[in-house]
Amino acid sequence: MCIVSDNTTINNESDKVVETRPFPPFLPKDATVMMMGTFPPEASKRAMEFHYPNFQNDMWRVFGLVFFDDKEYFRKGEEKAMDPDKIKSFLDQIGIASCPTVYKAIREHGNASDAFLTVVETVNLKDVLDQIPNCKHIGTTGGKATEILLGMLPEKVKLPKTGETIPFVYEGRELSLTRLPSTSRAYPLSLVKKADAYKEFFKACGLQTK
């Protein structure tokens, strides 16, 4: 391996760039719910230095609709960017953690598409969960994230359908996994229907929504 920067290395055998996640998991100590996606987009696509940073990704519009009935609630004024401080403050207050399933990856096509993402190293799930002892529910934001998370479990678990919730045990801890629709614009579902799916999930987790 040849180190290019703090977040990238080059595999000398394949000459492919291996990227490390650019920012750490966000883990409020009292979190009861954790969102898990795959891997942040490349730097040129990030409008902020926080999870789901691409302004075109609808994650924080979905959160705005679900909790405030306002898709622009987390937008940073008139900028084409969301406000990371406002997002972090809200997540900390309501008790929602966020952590990608992938720690190191290769973008085979140089973009954020999960279809062309080669996982080099997954996140240390035990380490993450140890930091949020009250977490009982995990929502995966798409099929690839769901597959990666299930691959970390010691026992084989059938891949749930989108919208389906399944129980599982990890390190003696009883948890639930809900496969949610991706908030990428490439996913063929309207913003309103995505928000409905997320609202149902958060309500089932005991969180207050609009």
PDB file of C-alpha atoms in Angstrom:
ATOM      1  CA  MET A   1       0.000   0.000   0.000  1.00  0.00           C
ATOM      2  CA  CYS A   2       1.120   3.535  -0.833  1.00  0.00           C
ATOM      3  CA  ILE A   3      -0.360   6.360   1.282  1.00  0.00           C
ATOM      4  CA  VAL A   4      -1.690   9.215  -0.858  1.00  0.00           C
ATOM      5  CA  SER A   5      -3.479  11.229   1.858  1.00  0.00           C
ATOM      6  CA  ASP A   6      -5.060  10.721   5.270  1.00  0.00           C
ATOM      7  CA  ASN A   7      -8.100   9.072   3.702  1.00  0.00           C
ATOM      8  CA  THR A   8      -6.692   7.341   0.615  1.00  0.00           C
ATOM      9  CA  THR A   9      -4.077   4.744  -0.198  1.00  0.00           C
ATOM     10  CA  ILE A  10      -3.140   2.944  -3.385  1.00  0.00           C
ATOM     11  CA  ASN A  11      -3.056  -0.821  -3.512  1.00  0.00           C
ATOM     12  CA  ASN A  12       0.251  -1.489  -5.240  1.00  0.00           C
ATOM     13  CA  GLU A  13      -0.945  -4.822  -6.578  1.00  0.00           C
ATOM     14  CA  SER A  14      -3.974  -3.414  -8.387  1.00  0.00           C
ATOM     15  CA  ASP A  15      -3.184   0.334  -8.566  1.00  0.00           C
ATOM     16  CA  LYS A  16      -6.696   0.984  -7.258  1.00  0.00           C
ATOM     17  CA  VAL A  17      -7.360   3.717  -4.722  1.00  0.00           C
ATOM     18  CA  VAL A  18      -8.474   2.460  -1.322  1.00  0.00           C
ATOM     19  CA  GLU A  19     -10.450   5.108   0.567  1.00  0.00           C
ATOM     20  CA  THR A  20     -11.078   5.286   4.297  1.00  0.00           C
ATOM     21  CA  ARG A  21     -14.337   6.820   5.471  1.00  0.00           C
ATOM     22  CA  PRO A  22     -13.772  10.607   5.641  1.00  0.00           C
ATOM     23  CA  PHE A  23     -15.564  11.217   8.935  1.00  0.00           C
ATOM     24  CA  PRO A  24     -16.300   9.118  12.021  1.00  0.00           C
ATOM     25  CA  PRO A  25     -19.580   7.573  13.145  1.00  0.00           C
ATOM     26  CA  PHE A  26     -21.919   9.928  14.978  1.00  0.00           C
ATOM     27  CA  LEU A  27     -22.816   8.183  18.230  1.00  0.00           C
ATOM     28  CA  PRO A  28     -24.937  10.079  20.784  1.00  0.00           C
ATOM     29  CA  LYS A  29     -24.442   8.252  24.094  1.00  0.00           C
ATOM     30  CA  ASP A  30     -28.203   7.830  24.638  1.00  0.00           C
ATOM     31  CA  ALA A  31     -29.025   6.775  21.071  1.00  0.00           C
ATOM     32  CA  THR A  32     -31.733   4.127  20.755  1.00  0.00           C
ATOM     33  CA  VAL A  33     -31.661   4.006  16.950  1.00  0.00           C
ATOM     34  CA  MET A  34     -28.785   3.815  14.475  1.00  0.00           C
ATOM     35  CA  MET A  35     -28.864   4.532  10.750  1.00  0.00           C
ATOM     36  CA  MET A  36     -26.369   2.588   8.654  1.00  0.00           C
ATOM     37  CA  GLY A  37     -25.593   3.365   5.023  1.00  0.00           C
ATOM     38  CA  THR A  38     -22.652   2.202   2.934  1.00  0.00           C
ATOM     39  CA  PHE A  39     -19.942   4.783   2.221  1.00  0.00           C
ATOM     40  CA  PRO A  40     -19.882   8.586   1.696  1.00  0.00           C
ATOM     41  CA  PRO A  41     -19.431   9.963  -1.842  1.00  0.00           C
ATOM     42  CA  GLU A  42     -16.112  11.251  -3.132  1.00  0.00           C
ATOM     43  CA  ALA A  43     -14.969  14.677  -1.900  1.00  0.00           C
ATOM     44  CA  SER A  44     -16.161  16.553  -4.994  1.00  0.00           C
ATOM     45  CA  LYS A  45     -19.753  15.480  -4.264  1.00  0.00           C
ATOM     46  CA  ARG A  46     -19.787  16.517  -0.608  1.00  0.00           C
ATOM     47  CA  ALA A  47     -21.594  19.711   0.335  1.00  0.00           C
ATOM     48  CA  MET A  48     -20.698  19.239   4.019  1.00  0.00           C
ATOM     49  CA  GLU A  49     -18.434  17.091   6.153  1.00  0.00           C
ATOM     50  CA  PHE A  50     -21.050  14.811   7.654  1.00  0.00           C
ATOM     51  CA  HIS A  51     -23.032  11.728   6.768  1.00  0.00           C
ATOM     52  CA  TYR A  52     -25.105  11.809   3.557  1.00  0.00           C
ATOM     53  CA  PRO A  53     -23.238  14.964   2.457  1.00  0.00           C
ATOM     54  CA  ASN A  54     -24.337  15.098  -1.188  1.00  0.00           C
ATOM     55  CA  PHE A  55     -26.946  17.837  -1.536  1.00  0.00           C
ATOM     56  CA  GLN A  56     -28.741  15.632  -4.063  1.00  0.00           C
ATOM     57  CA  ASN A  57     -29.175  12.859  -1.503  1.00  0.00           C
ATOM     58  CA  ASP A  58     -32.580  13.155   0.160  1.00  0.00           C
ATOM     59  CA  MET A  59     -31.711  11.799   3.623  1.00  0.00           C
ATOM     60  CA  TRP A  60     -31.967  15.099   5.446  1.00  0.00           C
ATOM     61  CA  ARG A  61     -35.025  16.163   3.427  1.00  0.00           C
ATOM     62  CA  VAL A  62     -36.636  12.925   4.580  1.00  0.00           C
ATOM     63  CA  PHE A  63     -35.695  13.737   8.182  1.00  0.00           C
ATOM     64  CA  GLY A  64     -37.113  17.231   7.740  1.00  0.00           C
ATOM     65  CA  LEU A  65     -40.431  15.856   6.505  1.00  0.00           C
ATOM     66  CA  VAL A  66     -40.637  13.114   9.124  1.00  0.00           C
ATOM     67  CA  PHE A  67     -39.881  15.225  12.170  1.00  0.00           C
ATOM     68  CA  PHE A  68     -40.795  18.788  11.132  1.00  0.00           C
ATOM     69  CA  ASP A  69     -43.065  18.422   8.085  1.00  0.00           C
ATOM     70  CA  ASP A  70     -40.555  20.577   6.211  1.00  0.00           C
ATOM     71  CA  LYS A  71     -38.164  19.099   3.674  1.00  0.00           C
ATOM     72  CA  GLU A  72     -35.983  22.236   3.845  1.00  0.00           C
ATOM     73  CA  TYR A  73     -35.705  22.229   7.644  1.00  0.00           C
ATOM     74  CA  PHE A  74     -32.046  21.181   7.667  1.00  0.00           C
ATOM     75  CA  ARG A  75     -30.971  23.266   4.687  1.00  0.00           C
ATOM     76  CA  LYS A  76     -28.231  25.827   5.265  1.00  0.00           C
ATOM     77  CA  GLY A  77     -30.029  29.011   4.265  1.00  0.00           C
ATOM     78  CA  GLU A  78     -30.131  29.408   0.492  1.00  0.00           C
ATOM     79  CA  GLU A  79     -26.979  27.343  -0.044  1.00  0.00           C
ATOM     80  CA  LYS A  80     -27.025  24.048  -1.893  1.00  0.00           C
ATOM     81  CA  ALA A  81     -26.003  22.318   1.315  1.00  0.00           C
ATOM     82  CA  MET A  82     -27.464  21.039   4.545  1.00  0.00           C
ATOM     83  CA  ASP A  83     -26.422  22.388   7.948  1.00  0.00           C
ATOM     84  CA  PRO A  84     -24.297  19.741   9.712  1.00  0.00           C
ATOM     85  CA  ASP A  85     -24.426  21.485  13.096  1.00  0.00           C
ATOM     86  CA  LYS A  86     -28.226  21.621  13.021  1.00  0.00           C
ATOM     87  CA  ILE A  87     -28.370  17.962  11.991  1.00  0.00           C
ATOM     88  CA  LYS A  88     -25.964  16.855  14.734  1.00  0.00           C
ATOM     89  CA  SER A  89     -27.826  18.844  17.383  1.00  0.00           C
ATOM     90  CA  PHE A  90     -31.114  17.235  16.396  1.00  0.00           C
ATOM     91  CA  LEU A  91     -29.710  13.703  16.221  1.00  0.00           C
ATOM     92  CA  ASP A  92     -28.105  14.128  19.633  1.00  0.00           C
ATOM     93  CA  GLN A  93     -31.344  15.440  21.105  1.00  0.00           C
ATOM     94  CA  ILE A  94     -33.596  12.709  19.708  1.00  0.00           C
ATOM     95  CA  GLY A  95     -31.092   9.874  20.127  1.00  0.00           C
ATOM     96  CA  ILE A  96     -30.291   8.739  16.595  1.00  0.00           C
ATOM     97  CA  ALA A  97     -26.808   7.530  15.687  1.00  0.00           C
ATOM     98  CA  SER A  98     -25.356   7.314  12.189  1.00  0.00           C
ATOM     99  CA  CYS A  99     -22.591   5.007  11.031  1.00  0.00           C
ATOM    100  CA  PRO A 100     -21.563   3.687   7.603  1.00  0.00           C
ATOM    101  CA  THR A 101     -21.220  -0.086   7.297  1.00  0.00           C
ATOM    102  CA  VAL A 102     -17.961   0.322   5.346  1.00  0.00           C
ATOM    103  CA  TYR A 103     -14.651   1.498   6.785  1.00  0.00           C
ATOM    104  CA  LYS A 104     -12.444   1.128   3.689  1.00  0.00           C
ATOM    105  CA  ALA A 105     -13.558   0.764   0.074  1.00  0.00           C
ATOM    106  CA  ILE A 106     -12.572   1.024  -3.586  1.00  0.00           C
ATOM    107  CA  ARG A 107     -14.777   2.975  -5.991  1.00  0.00           C
ATOM    108  CA  GLU A 108     -14.479   0.830  -9.116  1.00  0.00           C
ATOM    109  CA  HIS A 109     -16.085   3.528 -11.296  1.00  0.00           C
ATOM    110  CA  GLY A 110     -14.977   6.548  -9.286  1.00  0.00           C
ATOM    111  CA  ASN A 111     -18.499   7.385  -8.127  1.00  0.00           C
ATOM    112  CA  ALA A 112     -20.760   6.765  -5.149  1.00  0.00           C
ATOM    113  CA  SER A 113     -22.753   3.940  -6.728  1.00  0.00           C
ATOM    114  CA  ASP A 114     -23.145   0.963  -4.398  1.00  0.00           C
ATOM    115  CA  ALA A 115     -23.173  -1.298  -7.444  1.00  0.00           C
ATOM    116  CA  PHE A 116     -19.512  -0.470  -8.118  1.00  0.00           C
ATOM    117  CA  LEU A 117     -18.274  -0.241  -4.533  1.00  0.00           C
ATOM    118  CA  THR A 118     -15.787  -2.899  -3.466  1.00  0.00           C
ATOM    119  CA  VAL A 119     -15.681  -3.316   0.291  1.00  0.00           C
ATOM    120  CA  VAL A 120     -12.129  -3.600   1.601  1.00  0.00           C
ATOM    121  CA  GLU A 121     -12.942  -3.435   5.310  1.00  0.00           C
ATOM    122  CA  THR A 122     -16.244  -3.175   7.168  1.00  0.00           C
ATOM    123  CA  VAL A 123     -16.832  -1.071  10.250  1.00  0.00           C
ATOM    124  CA  ASN A 124     -16.104  -2.640  13.645  1.00  0.00           C
ATOM    125  CA  LEU A 125     -19.726  -3.228  14.613  1.00  0.00           C
ATOM    126  CA  LYS A 126     -18.940  -4.406  18.141  1.00  0.00           C
ATOM    127  CA  ASP A 127     -16.904  -1.285  18.860  1.00  0.00           C
ATOM    128  CA  VAL A 128     -19.683   0.954  17.562  1.00  0.00           C
ATOM    129  CA  LEU A 129     -22.472  -0.788  19.476  1.00  0.00           C
ATOM    130  CA  ASP A 130     -20.421  -0.797  22.669  1.00  0.00           C
ATOM    131  CA  GLN A 131     -20.486   3.020  22.504  1.00  0.00           C
ATOM    132  CA  ILE A 132     -24.287   3.188  22.269  1.00  0.00           C
ATOM    133  CA  PRO A 133     -25.519   0.661  24.845  1.00  0.00           C
ATOM    134  CA  ASN A 134     -29.156   1.808  24.622  1.00  0.00           C
ATOM    135  CA  CYS A 135     -29.421   1.219  20.880  1.00  0.00           C
ATOM    136  CA  LYS A 136     -32.065  -1.374  20.036  1.00  0.00           C
ATOM    137  CA  HIS A 137     -32.939  -0.585  16.438  1.00  0.00           C
ATOM    138  CA  ILE A 138     -30.859  -0.365  13.260  1.00  0.00           C
ATOM    139  CA  GLY A 139     -32.166   1.056  10.006  1.00  0.00           C
ATOM    140  CA  THR A 140     -30.126   0.249   6.912  1.00  0.00           C
ATOM    141  CA  THR A 141     -30.466   2.768   4.116  1.00  0.00           C
ATOM    142  CA  GLY A 142     -30.550   0.476   1.098  1.00  0.00           C
ATOM    143  CA  GLY A 143     -29.883  -3.073  -0.058  1.00  0.00           C
ATOM    144  CA  LYS A 144     -26.079  -2.952  -0.132  1.00  0.00           C
ATOM    145  CA  ALA A 145     -25.849  -1.630   3.439  1.00  0.00           C
ATOM    146  CA  THR A 146     -28.236  -4.364   4.560  1.00  0.00           C
ATOM    147  CA  GLU A 147     -26.161  -7.076   2.898  1.00  0.00           C
ATOM    148  CA  ILE A 148     -22.937  -5.737   4.441  1.00  0.00           C
ATOM    149  CA  LEU A 149     -24.431  -5.548   7.928  1.00  0.00           C
ATOM    150  CA  LEU A 150     -25.821  -9.079   7.714  1.00  0.00           C
ATOM    151  CA  GLY A 151     -22.382 -10.258   6.598  1.00  0.00           C
ATOM    152  CA  MET A 152     -20.972  -9.085   9.945  1.00  0.00           C
ATOM    153  CA  LEU A 153     -23.276 -11.347  11.937  1.00  0.00           C
ATOM    154  CA  PRO A 154     -22.008 -14.709  13.189  1.00  0.00           C
ATOM    155  CA  GLU A 155     -25.144 -16.514  12.022  1.00  0.00           C
ATOM    156  CA  LYS A 156     -26.654 -16.372   8.562  1.00  0.00           C
ATOM    157  CA  VAL A 157     -29.765 -14.190   8.368  1.00  0.00           C
ATOM    158  CA  LYS A 158     -32.042 -13.972   5.352  1.00  0.00           C
ATOM    159  CA  LEU A 159     -31.953 -10.623   3.557  1.00  0.00           C
ATOM    160  CA  PRO A 160     -35.149  -8.726   4.435  1.00  0.00           C
ATOM    161  CA  LYS A 161     -37.280  -7.009   1.830  1.00  0.00           C
ATOM    162  CA  THR A 162     -37.422  -3.214   1.727  1.00  0.00           C
ATOM    163  CA  GLY A 163     -39.634  -2.094   4.598  1.00  0.00           C
ATOM    164  CA  GLU A 164     -39.288  -5.379   6.458  1.00  0.00           C
ATOM    165  CA  THR A 165     -38.048  -5.584  10.059  1.00  0.00           C
ATOM    166  CA  ILE A 166     -36.271  -8.630  11.442  1.00  0.00           C
ATOM    167  CA  PRO A 167     -34.913  -9.432  14.918  1.00  0.00           C
ATOM    168  CA  PHE A 168     -31.333 -10.590  15.390  1.00  0.00           C
ATOM    169  CA  VAL A 169     -28.847 -11.191  18.179  1.00  0.00           C
ATOM    170  CA  TYR A 170     -25.333  -9.779  18.183  1.00  0.00           C
ATOM    171  CA  GLU A 171     -22.848 -10.348  21.002  1.00  0.00           C
ATOM    172  CA  GLY A 172     -25.735 -11.465  23.208  1.00  0.00           C
ATOM    173  CA  ARG A 173     -27.666  -8.284  22.463  1.00  0.00           C
ATOM    174  CA  GLU A 174     -31.196  -8.353  21.053  1.00  0.00           C
ATOM    175  CA  LEU A 175     -31.619  -5.893  18.186  1.00  0.00           C
ATOM    176  CA  SER A 176     -33.918  -5.256  15.258  1.00  0.00           C
ATOM    177  CA  LEU A 177     -32.970  -4.486  11.679  1.00  0.00           C
ATOM    178  CA  THR A 178     -35.221  -2.598   9.285  1.00  0.00           C
ATOM    179  CA  ARG A 179     -34.276  -2.349   5.632  1.00  0.00           C
ATOM    180  CA  LEU A 180     -35.247   1.139   4.494  1.00  0.00           C
ATOM    181  CA  PRO A 181     -35.354   2.535   0.958  1.00  0.00           C
ATOM    182  CA  SER A 182     -32.249   4.341  -0.223  1.00  0.00           C
ATOM    183  CA  THR A 183     -32.435   8.131  -0.131  1.00  0.00           C
ATOM    184  CA  SER A 184     -30.341   8.385  -3.283  1.00  0.00           C
ATOM    185  CA  ARG A 185     -32.105  10.131  -6.156  1.00  0.00           C
ATOM    186  CA  ALA A 186     -31.247   7.042  -8.208  1.00  0.00           C
ATOM    187  CA  TYR A 187     -33.658   4.968  -6.132  1.00  0.00           C
ATOM    188  CA  PRO A 188     -37.037   4.906  -7.944  1.00  0.00           C
ATOM    189  CA  LEU A 189     -39.325   6.127  -5.181  1.00  0.00           C
ATOM    190  CA  SER A 190     -40.752   9.579  -4.549  1.00  0.00           C
ATOM    191  CA  LEU A 191     -39.492  11.726  -1.692  1.00  0.00           C
ATOM    192  CA  VAL A 192     -42.903  11.577   0.004  1.00  0.00           C
ATOM    193  CA  LYS A 193     -43.019   7.779  -0.124  1.00  0.00           C
ATOM    194  CA  LYS A 194     -39.479   7.527   1.206  1.00  0.00           C
ATOM    195  CA  ALA A 195     -40.438   9.836   4.064  1.00  0.00           C
ATOM    196  CA  ASP A 196     -43.501   7.681   4.790  1.00  0.00           C
ATOM    197  CA  ALA A 197     -41.295   4.589   5.067  1.00  0.00           C
ATOM    198  CA  TYR A 198     -38.857   6.310   7.407  1.00  0.00           C
ATOM    199  CA  LYS A 199     -41.680   7.758   9.500  1.00  0.00           C
ATOM    200  CA  GLU A 200     -43.145   4.283   9.999  1.00  0.00           C
ATOM    201  CA  PHE A 201     -39.726   3.022  11.079  1.00  0.00           C
ATOM    202  CA  PHE A 202     -39.068   5.821  13.562  1.00  0.00           C
ATOM    203  CA  LYS A 203     -42.557   5.538  15.047  1.00  0.00           C
ATOM    204  CA  ALA A 204     -42.032   1.804  15.536  1.00  0.00           C
ATOM    205  CA  CYS A 205     -38.793   2.684  17.353  1.00  0.00           C
ATOM    206  CA  GLY A 206     -40.758   4.858  19.778  1.00  0.00           C
ATOM    207  CA  LEU A 207     -39.631   8.240  18.444  1.00  0.00           C
ATOM    208  CA  GLN A 208     -42.036  11.145  18.112  1.00  0.00           C
ATOM    209  CA  THR A 209     -42.658  12.252  14.528  1.00  0.00           C
ATOM    210  CA  LYS A 210     -44.848  14.843  12.860  1.00  0.00           C
TER     211      LYS A 210
END
